[in-house]
Amino acid sequence: MGGINEENGDEENQKNFDINDFTVIKEGEAEILMHAKNEVFYNKTQVNNRDMSIAVLRTFISKRKQEHEAMLSRRKNTGPKVAEEPAVEPEAIEDSVMHNGKSIGECEVSEEKSQDEQPCIISENPAANQEGGKGRKELKPPRVLEALSASGLRALRYAREVDGIGQVVALDNDKASVEACRRNIKFNGSVACSKVESNLADARVYMMTHPKEFDVVDLDPYGSPSVFLDSAVQSVVDGGILMCTATDMAVLCGGNGEVCYSKYGSYPLRGKYCHEMALRILLACIESHANRYKRYIVPVLSVQMDFYVRVFVRIYTSASAMKNTPLKLSYVYQCIGCDSFHLQTIGRTVSKNTSVRYLPGFGPAVAQECSDCGKKYNMGGPIWSAPIHDEEWVTSILEDVKSIKHRYPAFGRISAVLTTISEELPDVPLFLSLHNLCATLKCTSPSAVIFRSAVINAGYRISGSHVNPLGLKTDAPMDVIWDIMRCWVKNHPVKAQPPDQAGSVILAKEPVLQANFARAVSSLSKAQAKKVARFLPNPERHWGPKLRAGRQITSKHVSLLGAEAINGLNNHEEGDKPPNKRKKTEDDSTPNL
């Protein structure tokens, strides 16, 4: 435990305080002092979020070093020719070098650029990068910005647990939070004091006035991050990473579609896949903000956990690669009668010789009425329909987590989520729910293994989803899915239903495909075959969102915090009352004789 050093501090940090008035909370290698009152926000549930962020940050530092070495090796091999060429501005940087030659979601235009035009950023200082793409060999430690720090726990864990990290700047526009953060920095000793600095500032203004200065920007607001995204995408260096959380799941999942559209520019749909759609809406929103500055994103990991979504995206600058954005966005048509959904890509390309033309997407993708049940469609989006994970990154993160699992307080949960993500089909947006398919037909449900086998035997791929234990991602079209269900119902008859219901219309058609329900070898994933835990229960009751800092905790918040927390706070407040006031109350209750 670090000592409290009150020397050479500013006036705010030199205030005397009694440590007995605080509770010491330890998470990972960091410790913070928390007052019993709800003055500064802290949520124990977010340990999953912080552990996942640390795992991604460690992998980012490793990948960044590999990319830098690859760039130096390439320059060495090209010899003096590089010195003759003009230095390339950061705006010309492509993502293919950053991903060891793999182009993610790009067309021929970006592939035409030579590798010499795509250097890796080697310094967090933009001026240093522009000095000379020639000859600079030093890779400086990454700078991290935690835009909404509250108690500073996240920043302290980054500084103390992530090897090779540089300066961590913690911001908050609440004076009590900044004082608490500075107190916690001192409490964590010399390492924290040397790496973490806390500033009282509006995160939007700070990021706007520090363009391309941070290798990592972490946004974890209470609610929606939409107001911070425009400045955040400008503050990240080329090839840097933006880590962003959204906790307004009621909005993102279709509870208030018009509010979601006003904040994120997309309309949500209330399907079983709504949580994955929330991830894809957030990614599309970040891409939209990045495009305004000739930048684009490459998602490396996108996670839905607990009560929020969390995305990790790398940001690059390239006017030509930015043109591919419409190819990565789609509208979603969801039938109101059955579970059928279809995607409509916004844009397309036409290649001729070495030239590429960007054109509007073909449409409509569906007729006015559903071809399966005859009902109308709801339309949502646009959403990010390109891959939301980088498989190589997910593998690296999972290996790192398993190798040092003792350093992750929430190892069980994050390893389970990463294992499930590693087995997802990366190129299939959204998913089906087997229980919903059966509810539409009013039939008994086949086991997941039997249904998976039927899809695999039909020649298609299928996997689970980390978002929902009952979710199934597949590249099989909806007519194949319904044919499999028709064959299942033939073997497991259902009661007659009114002819106008969606299930009756679907079952009235004869299946074109004869499903084979024989168990397929790959019907179980590797994790399932090894009986690896993939979906873990909450470790304790009231595991979820907490009150916003500054709000008075009362008995009506028992469902969020639990009875013990409410009672403990009431007892603490009673102990804070002056003795004479208590004595007066006792005297007043004694009758005069």
Tab-separated table of N, CA and C in Angstrom, residues 431-542:
chain	number	residue	atom	x	y	z
A	431	PHE	N	-27.939	-12.385	-35.255
A	431	PHE	CA	-28.096	-13.819	-35.026
A	431	PHE	C	-29.574	-14.166	-34.868
A	432	LEU	N	-29.858	-15.463	-34.917
A	432	LEU	CA	-31.199	-15.991	-34.716
A	432	LEU	C	-31.332	-16.554	-33.314
A	433	SER	N	-32.566	-16.650	-32.846
A	433	SER	CA	-32.851	-17.317	-31.581
A	433	SER	C	-33.690	-18.552	-31.882
A	434	LEU	N	-33.175	-19.724	-31.534
A	434	LEU	CA	-33.881	-20.978	-31.797
A	434	LEU	C	-35.230	-21.006	-31.080
A	435	HIS	N	-35.281	-20.465	-29.882
A	435	HIS	CA	-36.535	-20.445	-29.136
A	435	HIS	C	-37.569	-19.551	-29.816
A	436	ASN	N	-37.144	-18.453	-30.407
A	436	ASN	CA	-38.076	-17.576	-31.114
A	436	ASN	C	-38.617	-18.234	-32.377
A	437	LEU	N	-37.757	-18.968	-33.090
A	437	LEU	CA	-38.212	-19.691	-34.276
A	437	LEU	C	-39.319	-20.673	-33.902
A	438	CYS	N	-39.102	-21.388	-32.797
A	438	CYS	CA	-40.091	-22.377	-32.356
A	438	CYS	C	-41.356	-21.701	-31.818
A	439	ALA	N	-41.208	-20.544	-31.192
A	439	ALA	CA	-42.383	-19.813	-30.699
A	439	ALA	C	-43.259	-19.356	-31.866
A	440	THR	N	-42.638	-18.987	-32.975
A	440	THR	CA	-43.408	-18.578	-34.152
A	440	THR	C	-44.228	-19.736	-34.691
A	441	LEU	N	-43.653	-20.941	-34.690
A	441	LEU	CA	-44.334	-22.123	-35.227
A	441	LEU	C	-45.164	-22.848	-34.171
A	442	LYS	N	-45.056	-22.433	-32.910
A	442	LYS	CA	-45.759	-23.099	-31.798
A	442	LYS	C	-45.377	-24.578	-31.702
A	443	CYS	N	-44.081	-24.869	-31.876
A	443	CYS	CA	-43.619	-26.255	-31.852
A	443	CYS	C	-42.605	-26.455	-30.737
A	444	THR	N	-42.345	-27.714	-30.419
A	444	THR	CA	-41.286	-28.001	-29.453
A	444	THR	C	-39.940	-27.677	-30.079
A	445	SER	N	-38.982	-27.328	-29.251
A	445	SER	CA	-37.686	-26.885	-29.761
A	445	SER	C	-36.718	-28.061	-29.908
A	446	PRO	N	-36.050	-28.159	-31.046
A	446	PRO	CA	-34.958	-29.132	-31.143
A	446	PRO	C	-33.795	-28.672	-30.283
A	447	SER	N	-32.933	-29.583	-29.908
A	447	SER	CA	-31.740	-29.175	-29.165
A	447	SER	C	-30.838	-28.360	-30.085
A	448	ALA	N	-29.997	-27.554	-29.469
A	448	ALA	CA	-29.084	-26.727	-30.258
A	448	ALA	C	-28.170	-27.587	-31.131
A	449	VAL	N	-27.762	-28.748	-30.612
A	449	VAL	CA	-26.873	-29.630	-31.363
A	449	VAL	C	-27.578	-30.157	-32.614
A	450	ILE	N	-28.848	-30.550	-32.489
A	450	ILE	CA	-29.600	-31.067	-33.637
A	450	ILE	C	-29.796	-29.977	-34.687
A	451	PHE	N	-30.170	-28.780	-34.240
A	451	PHE	CA	-30.375	-27.682	-35.190
A	451	PHE	C	-29.063	-27.305	-35.876
A	452	ARG	N	-27.985	-27.204	-35.115
A	452	ARG	CA	-26.671	-26.901	-35.688
A	452	ARG	C	-26.292	-27.952	-36.723
A	453	SER	N	-26.535	-29.220	-36.406
A	453	SER	CA	-26.187	-30.311	-37.326
A	453	SER	C	-26.958	-30.179	-38.634
A	454	ALA	N	-28.248	-29.831	-38.546
A	454	ALA	CA	-29.057	-29.682	-39.758
A	454	ALA	C	-28.516	-28.567	-40.649
A	455	VAL	N	-28.099	-27.463	-40.040
A	455	VAL	CA	-27.542	-26.347	-40.819
A	455	VAL	C	-26.214	-26.756	-41.454
A	456	ILE	N	-25.351	-27.427	-40.690
A	456	ILE	CA	-24.048	-27.861	-41.206
A	456	ILE	C	-24.231	-28.890	-42.326
A	457	ASN	N	-25.163	-29.840	-42.150
A	457	ASN	CA	-25.413	-30.854	-43.180
A	457	ASN	C	-25.999	-30.254	-44.447
A	458	ALA	N	-26.613	-29.075	-44.324
A	458	ALA	CA	-27.135	-28.384	-45.506
A	458	ALA	C	-26.055	-27.602	-46.242
A	459	GLY	N	-24.834	-27.583	-45.683
A	459	GLY	CA	-23.715	-26.934	-46.360
A	459	GLY	C	-23.424	-25.518	-45.906
A	460	TYR	N	-23.921	-25.150	-44.736
A	460	TYR	CA	-23.712	-23.785	-44.251
A	460	TYR	C	-22.943	-23.806	-42.926
A	461	ARG	N	-22.488	-22.633	-42.504
A	461	ARG	CA	-21.755	-22.499	-41.247
A	461	ARG	C	-22.682	-21.992	-40.154
A	462	ILE	N	-22.357	-22.325	-38.918
A	462	ILE	CA	-23.157	-21.867	-37.778
A	462	ILE	C	-22.275	-21.814	-36.538
A	463	SER	N	-22.544	-20.840	-35.675
A	463	SER	CA	-21.790	-20.703	-34.420
A	463	SER	C	-22.689	-20.065	-33.382
A	464	GLY	N	-22.198	-19.999	-32.156
A	464	GLY	CA	-22.911	-19.302	-31.100
A	464	GLY	C	-22.622	-17.812	-31.132
A	465	SER	N	-23.133	-17.104	-30.132
A	465	SER	CA	-22.897	-15.670	-29.994
A	465	SER	C	-22.557	-15.372	-28.548
A	466	HIS	N	-21.592	-14.478	-28.332
A	466	HIS	CA	-21.226	-14.133	-26.955
A	466	HIS	C	-22.294	-13.271	-26.297
A	467	VAL	N	-23.199	-12.715	-27.099
A	467	VAL	CA	-24.227	-11.808	-26.589
A	467	VAL	C	-25.352	-12.572	-25.901
A	468	ASN	N	-25.711	-13.729	-26.461
A	468	ASN	CA	-26.868	-14.475	-25.972
A	468	ASN	C	-26.558	-15.968	-26.030
A	469	PRO	N	-26.701	-16.682	-24.922
A	469	PRO	CA	-26.395	-18.119	-24.940
A	469	PRO	C	-27.294	-18.921	-25.868
A	470	LEU	N	-28.463	-18.361	-26.231
A	470	LEU	CA	-29.373	-19.042	-27.149
A	470	LEU	C	-29.235	-18.542	-28.573
A	471	GLY	N	-28.349	-17.579	-28.802
A	471	GLY	CA	-28.183	-17.009	-30.133
A	471	GLY	C	-27.368	-17.915	-31.046
A	472	LEU	N	-27.743	-17.940	-32.321
A	472	LEU	CA	-27.046	-18.752	-33.329
A	472	LEU	C	-26.756	-17.880	-34.543
A	473	LYS	N	-25.483	-17.735	-34.865
A	473	LYS	CA	-25.062	-16.969	-36.044
A	473	LYS	C	-24.840	-17.947	-37.192
A	474	THR	N	-25.426	-17.679	-38.333
A	474	THR	CA	-25.276	-18.575	-39.469
A	474	THR	C	-25.338	-17.794	-40.770
A	475	ASP	N	-24.653	-18.317	-41.797
A	475	ASP	CA	-24.731	-17.706	-43.123
A	475	ASP	C	-25.811	-18.350	-43.980
A	476	ALA	N	-26.609	-19.228	-43.407
A	476	ALA	CA	-27.723	-19.844	-44.136
A	476	ALA	C	-28.827	-18.811	-44.334
A	477	PRO	N	-29.397	-18.715	-45.539
A	477	PRO	CA	-30.503	-17.769	-45.751
A	477	PRO	C	-31.746	-18.201	-44.986
A	478	MET	N	-32.678	-17.287	-44.818
A	478	MET	CA	-33.853	-17.557	-43.997
A	478	MET	C	-34.735	-18.645	-44.597
A	479	ASP	N	-34.798	-18.774	-45.920
A	479	ASP	CA	-35.641	-19.832	-46.490
A	479	ASP	C	-35.093	-21.214	-46.134
A	480	VAL	N	-33.764	-21.345	-46.009
A	480	VAL	CA	-33.169	-22.617	-45.585
A	480	VAL	C	-33.498	-22.889	-44.120
A	481	ILE	N	-33.426	-21.842	-43.279
A	481	ILE	CA	-33.746	-21.990	-41.854
A	481	ILE	C	-35.190	-22.468	-41.686
A	482	TRP	N	-36.116	-21.858	-42.423
A	482	TRP	CA	-37.516	-22.249	-42.283
A	482	TRP	C	-37.775	-23.635	-42.865
A	483	ASP	N	-37.046	-24.018	-43.908
A	483	ASP	CA	-37.183	-25.386	-44.433
A	483	ASP	C	-36.759	-26.415	-43.387
A	484	ILE	N	-35.669	-26.119	-42.666
A	484	ILE	CA	-35.219	-27.024	-41.603
A	484	ILE	C	-36.292	-27.137	-40.519
A	485	MET	N	-36.917	-26.010	-40.174
A	485	MET	CA	-37.953	-26.038	-39.143
A	485	MET	C	-39.207	-26.755	-39.645
A	486	ARG	N	-39.521	-26.633	-40.931
A	486	ARG	CA	-40.678	-27.363	-41.484
A	486	ARG	C	-40.442	-28.868	-41.399
A	487	CYS	N	-39.221	-29.280	-41.719
A	487	CYS	CA	-38.892	-30.706	-41.617
A	487	CYS	C	-38.965	-31.178	-40.168
A	488	TRP	N	-38.561	-30.334	-39.249
A	488	TRP	CA	-38.631	-30.699	-37.828
A	488	TRP	C	-40.090	-30.863	-37.386
A	489	VAL	N	-40.953	-29.946	-37.829
A	489	VAL	CA	-42.363	-30.003	-37.443
A	489	VAL	C	-43.043	-31.228	-38.042
A	490	LYS	N	-42.612	-31.664	-39.226
A	490	LYS	CA	-43.188	-32.880	-39.812
A	490	LYS	C	-42.950	-34.085	-38.913
A	491	ASN	N	-41.786	-34.119	-38.274
A	491	ASN	CA	-41.477	-35.220	-37.358
A	491	ASN	C	-42.035	-34.984	-35.960
A	492	HIS	N	-42.385	-33.738	-35.650
A	492	HIS	CA	-42.914	-33.382	-34.332
A	492	HIS	C	-44.126	-32.474	-34.558
A	493	PRO	N	-45.246	-33.066	-34.899
A	493	PRO	CA	-46.430	-32.285	-35.305
A	493	PRO	C	-46.892	-31.312	-34.232
A	494	VAL	N	-47.563	-30.256	-34.686
A	494	VAL	CA	-48.100	-29.226	-33.796
A	494	VAL	C	-49.609	-29.169	-33.965
A	495	LYS	N	-50.297	-28.547	-33.002
A	495	LYS	CA	-51.738	-28.350	-33.093
A	495	LYS	C	-52.046	-27.333	-34.183
A	496	ALA	N	-53.218	-27.479	-34.770
A	496	ALA	CA	-53.633	-26.543	-35.821
A	496	ALA	C	-53.793	-25.141	-35.246
A	497	GLN	N	-53.323	-24.146	-35.982
A	497	GLN	CA	-53.392	-22.749	-35.564
A	497	GLN	C	-54.243	-21.972	-36.560
A	498	PRO	N	-54.753	-20.797	-36.180
A	498	PRO	CA	-55.513	-19.968	-37.137
A	498	PRO	C	-54.700	-19.732	-38.403
A	499	PRO	N	-55.338	-19.778	-39.566
A	499	PRO	CA	-54.589	-19.722	-40.836
A	499	PRO	C	-53.890	-18.388	-41.103
A	500	ASP	N	-54.306	-17.306	-40.412
A	500	ASP	CA	-53.692	-16.008	-40.672
A	500	ASP	C	-52.429	-15.764	-39.839
A	501	GLN	N	-52.127	-16.673	-38.923
A	501	GLN	CA	-50.919	-16.493	-38.119
A	501	GLN	C	-49.663	-16.790	-38.935
A	502	ALA	N	-48.548	-16.136	-38.542
A	502	ALA	CA	-47.296	-16.282	-39.294
A	502	ALA	C	-46.841	-17.737	-39.344
A	503	GLY	N	-46.960	-18.450	-38.216
A	503	GLY	CA	-46.527	-19.838	-38.179
A	503	GLY	C	-47.321	-20.718	-39.123
A	504	SER	N	-48.618	-20.486	-39.220
A	504	SER	CA	-49.468	-21.282	-40.105
A	504	SER	C	-49.101	-21.048	-41.563
A	505	VAL	N	-48.831	-19.792	-41.918
A	505	VAL	CA	-48.443	-19.477	-43.301
A	505	VAL	C	-47.121	-20.159	-43.650
A	506	ILE	N	-46.176	-20.153	-42.720
A	506	ILE	CA	-44.864	-20.774	-42.971
A	506	ILE	C	-45.004	-22.281	-43.131
A	507	LEU	N	-45.793	-22.910	-42.261
A	507	LEU	CA	-45.930	-24.372	-42.296
A	507	LEU	C	-46.794	-24.841	-43.462
A	508	ALA	N	-47.584	-23.938	-44.033
A	508	ALA	CA	-48.427	-24.321	-45.168
A	508	ALA	C	-47.598	-24.611	-46.422
A	509	LYS	N	-46.376	-24.120	-46.450
A	509	LYS	CA	-45.507	-24.341	-47.614
A	509	LYS	C	-44.712	-25.624	-47.428
A	510	GLU	N	-44.508	-26.345	-48.526
A	510	GLU	CA	-43.704	-27.558	-48.483
A	510	GLU	C	-42.217	-27.187	-48.490
A	511	PRO	N	-41.399	-27.886	-47.720
A	511	PRO	CA	-39.955	-27.559	-47.719
A	511	PRO	C	-39.286	-27.926	-49.034
A	512	VAL	N	-38.462	-27.035	-49.524
A	512	VAL	CA	-37.665	-27.308	-50.722
A	512	VAL	C	-36.446	-28.144	-50.344
A	513	LEU	N	-35.872	-27.836	-49.199
A	513	LEU	CA	-34.710	-28.570	-48.696
A	513	LEU	C	-35.165	-29.659	-47.730
A	514	GLN	N	-34.670	-30.863	-47.912
A	514	GLN	CA	-34.945	-31.948	-46.974
A	514	GLN	C	-33.814	-31.975	-45.950
A	515	ALA	N	-34.151	-31.590	-44.734
A	515	ALA	CA	-33.127	-31.438	-43.701
A	515	ALA	C	-32.609	-32.790	-43.227
A	516	ASN	N	-31.319	-32.809	-42.934
A	516	ASN	CA	-30.665	-33.995	-42.388
A	516	ASN	C	-30.274	-33.676	-40.944
A	517	PHE	N	-30.931	-34.329	-39.983
A	517	PHE	CA	-30.710	-34.037	-38.575
A	517	PHE	C	-29.662	-34.948	-37.936
A	518	ALA	N	-28.947	-35.707	-38.752
A	518	ALA	CA	-27.874	-36.553	-38.203
A	518	ALA	C	-26.800	-35.671	-37.582
A	519	ARG	N	-26.306	-36.084	-36.440
A	519	ARG	CA	-25.363	-35.242	-35.700
A	519	ARG	C	-24.079	-35.041	-36.493
A	520	ALA	N	-23.722	-33.778	-36.695
A	520	ALA	CA	-22.500	-33.427	-37.418
A	520	ALA	C	-21.324	-33.370	-36.455
A	521	VAL	N	-20.136	-33.606	-36.993
A	521	VAL	CA	-18.939	-33.633	-36.159
A	521	VAL	C	-18.695	-32.281	-35.500
A	522	SER	N	-18.909	-31.209	-36.244
A	522	SER	CA	-18.604	-29.865	-35.746
A	522	SER	C	-19.830	-29.176	-35.150
A	523	SER	N	-20.830	-29.957	-34.753
A	523	SER	CA	-22.034	-29.337	-34.177
A	523	SER	C	-21.772	-28.722	-32.804
A	524	LEU	N	-20.723	-29.180	-32.133
A	524	LEU	CA	-20.285	-28.575	-30.879
A	524	LEU	C	-18.992	-27.804	-31.114
A	525	SER	N	-18.886	-26.630	-30.517
A	525	SER	CA	-17.641	-25.874	-30.615
A	525	SER	C	-16.584	-26.550	-29.748
A	526	LYS	N	-15.333	-26.130	-29.917
A	526	LYS	CA	-14.247	-26.716	-29.126
A	526	LYS	C	-14.451	-26.473	-27.634
A	527	ALA	N	-14.909	-25.277	-27.308
A	527	ALA	CA	-15.138	-24.958	-25.896
A	527	ALA	C	-16.266	-25.804	-25.321
A	528	GLN	N	-17.318	-26.004	-26.123
A	528	GLN	CA	-18.430	-26.843	-25.657
A	528	GLN	C	-17.981	-28.286	-25.488
A	529	ALA	N	-17.188	-28.775	-26.445
A	529	ALA	CA	-16.716	-30.156	-26.366
A	529	ALA	C	-15.847	-30.373	-25.132
A	530	LYS	N	-15.067	-29.346	-24.772
A	530	LYS	CA	-14.204	-29.447	-23.588
A	530	LYS	C	-14.925	-29.014	-22.307
A	531	LYS	N	-16.196	-28.634	-22.463
A	531	LYS	CA	-17.018	-28.187	-21.336
A	531	LYS	C	-16.400	-26.983	-20.619
A	532	VAL	N	-15.879	-26.056	-21.435
A	532	VAL	CA	-15.349	-24.799	-20.902
A	532	VAL	C	-16.517	-23.861	-20.618
A	533	ALA	N	-16.529	-23.244	-19.452
A	533	ALA	CA	-17.608	-22.319	-19.098
A	533	ALA	C	-17.593	-21.124	-20.034
A	534	ARG	N	-18.752	-20.801	-20.602
A	534	ARG	CA	-18.837	-19.682	-21.539
A	534	ARG	C	-19.769	-18.578	-21.063
A	535	PHE	N	-20.757	-18.908	-20.274
A	535	PHE	CA	-21.692	-17.908	-19.751
A	535	PHE	C	-21.803	-18.121	-18.243
A	536	LEU	N	-21.213	-17.194	-17.494
A	536	LEU	CA	-21.158	-17.339	-16.044
A	536	LEU	C	-22.229	-16.499	-15.373
A	537	PRO	N	-22.786	-16.957	-14.248
A	537	PRO	CA	-23.755	-16.143	-13.509
A	537	PRO	C	-23.068	-14.970	-12.818
A	538	ASN	N	-23.850	-13.983	-12.434
A	538	ASN	CA	-23.302	-12.849	-11.688
A	538	ASN	C	-22.731	-13.336	-10.358
A	539	PRO	N	-21.595	-12.802	-9.930
A	539	PRO	CA	-20.950	-13.294	-8.713
A	539	PRO	C	-21.695	-12.961	-7.436
A	540	GLU	N	-22.576	-11.949	-7.481
A	540	GLU	CA	-23.317	-11.554	-6.279
A	540	GLU	C	-24.592	-10.838	-6.676
A	541	ARG	N	-25.477	-10.642	-5.702
A	541	ARG	CA	-26.726	-9.935	-5.971
A	541	ARG	C	-26.467	-8.448	-6.235
A	542	HIS	N	-27.439	-7.828	-6.896
A	542	HIS	CA	-27.369	-6.390	-7.216
A	542	HIS	C	-26.119	-6.076	-8.037
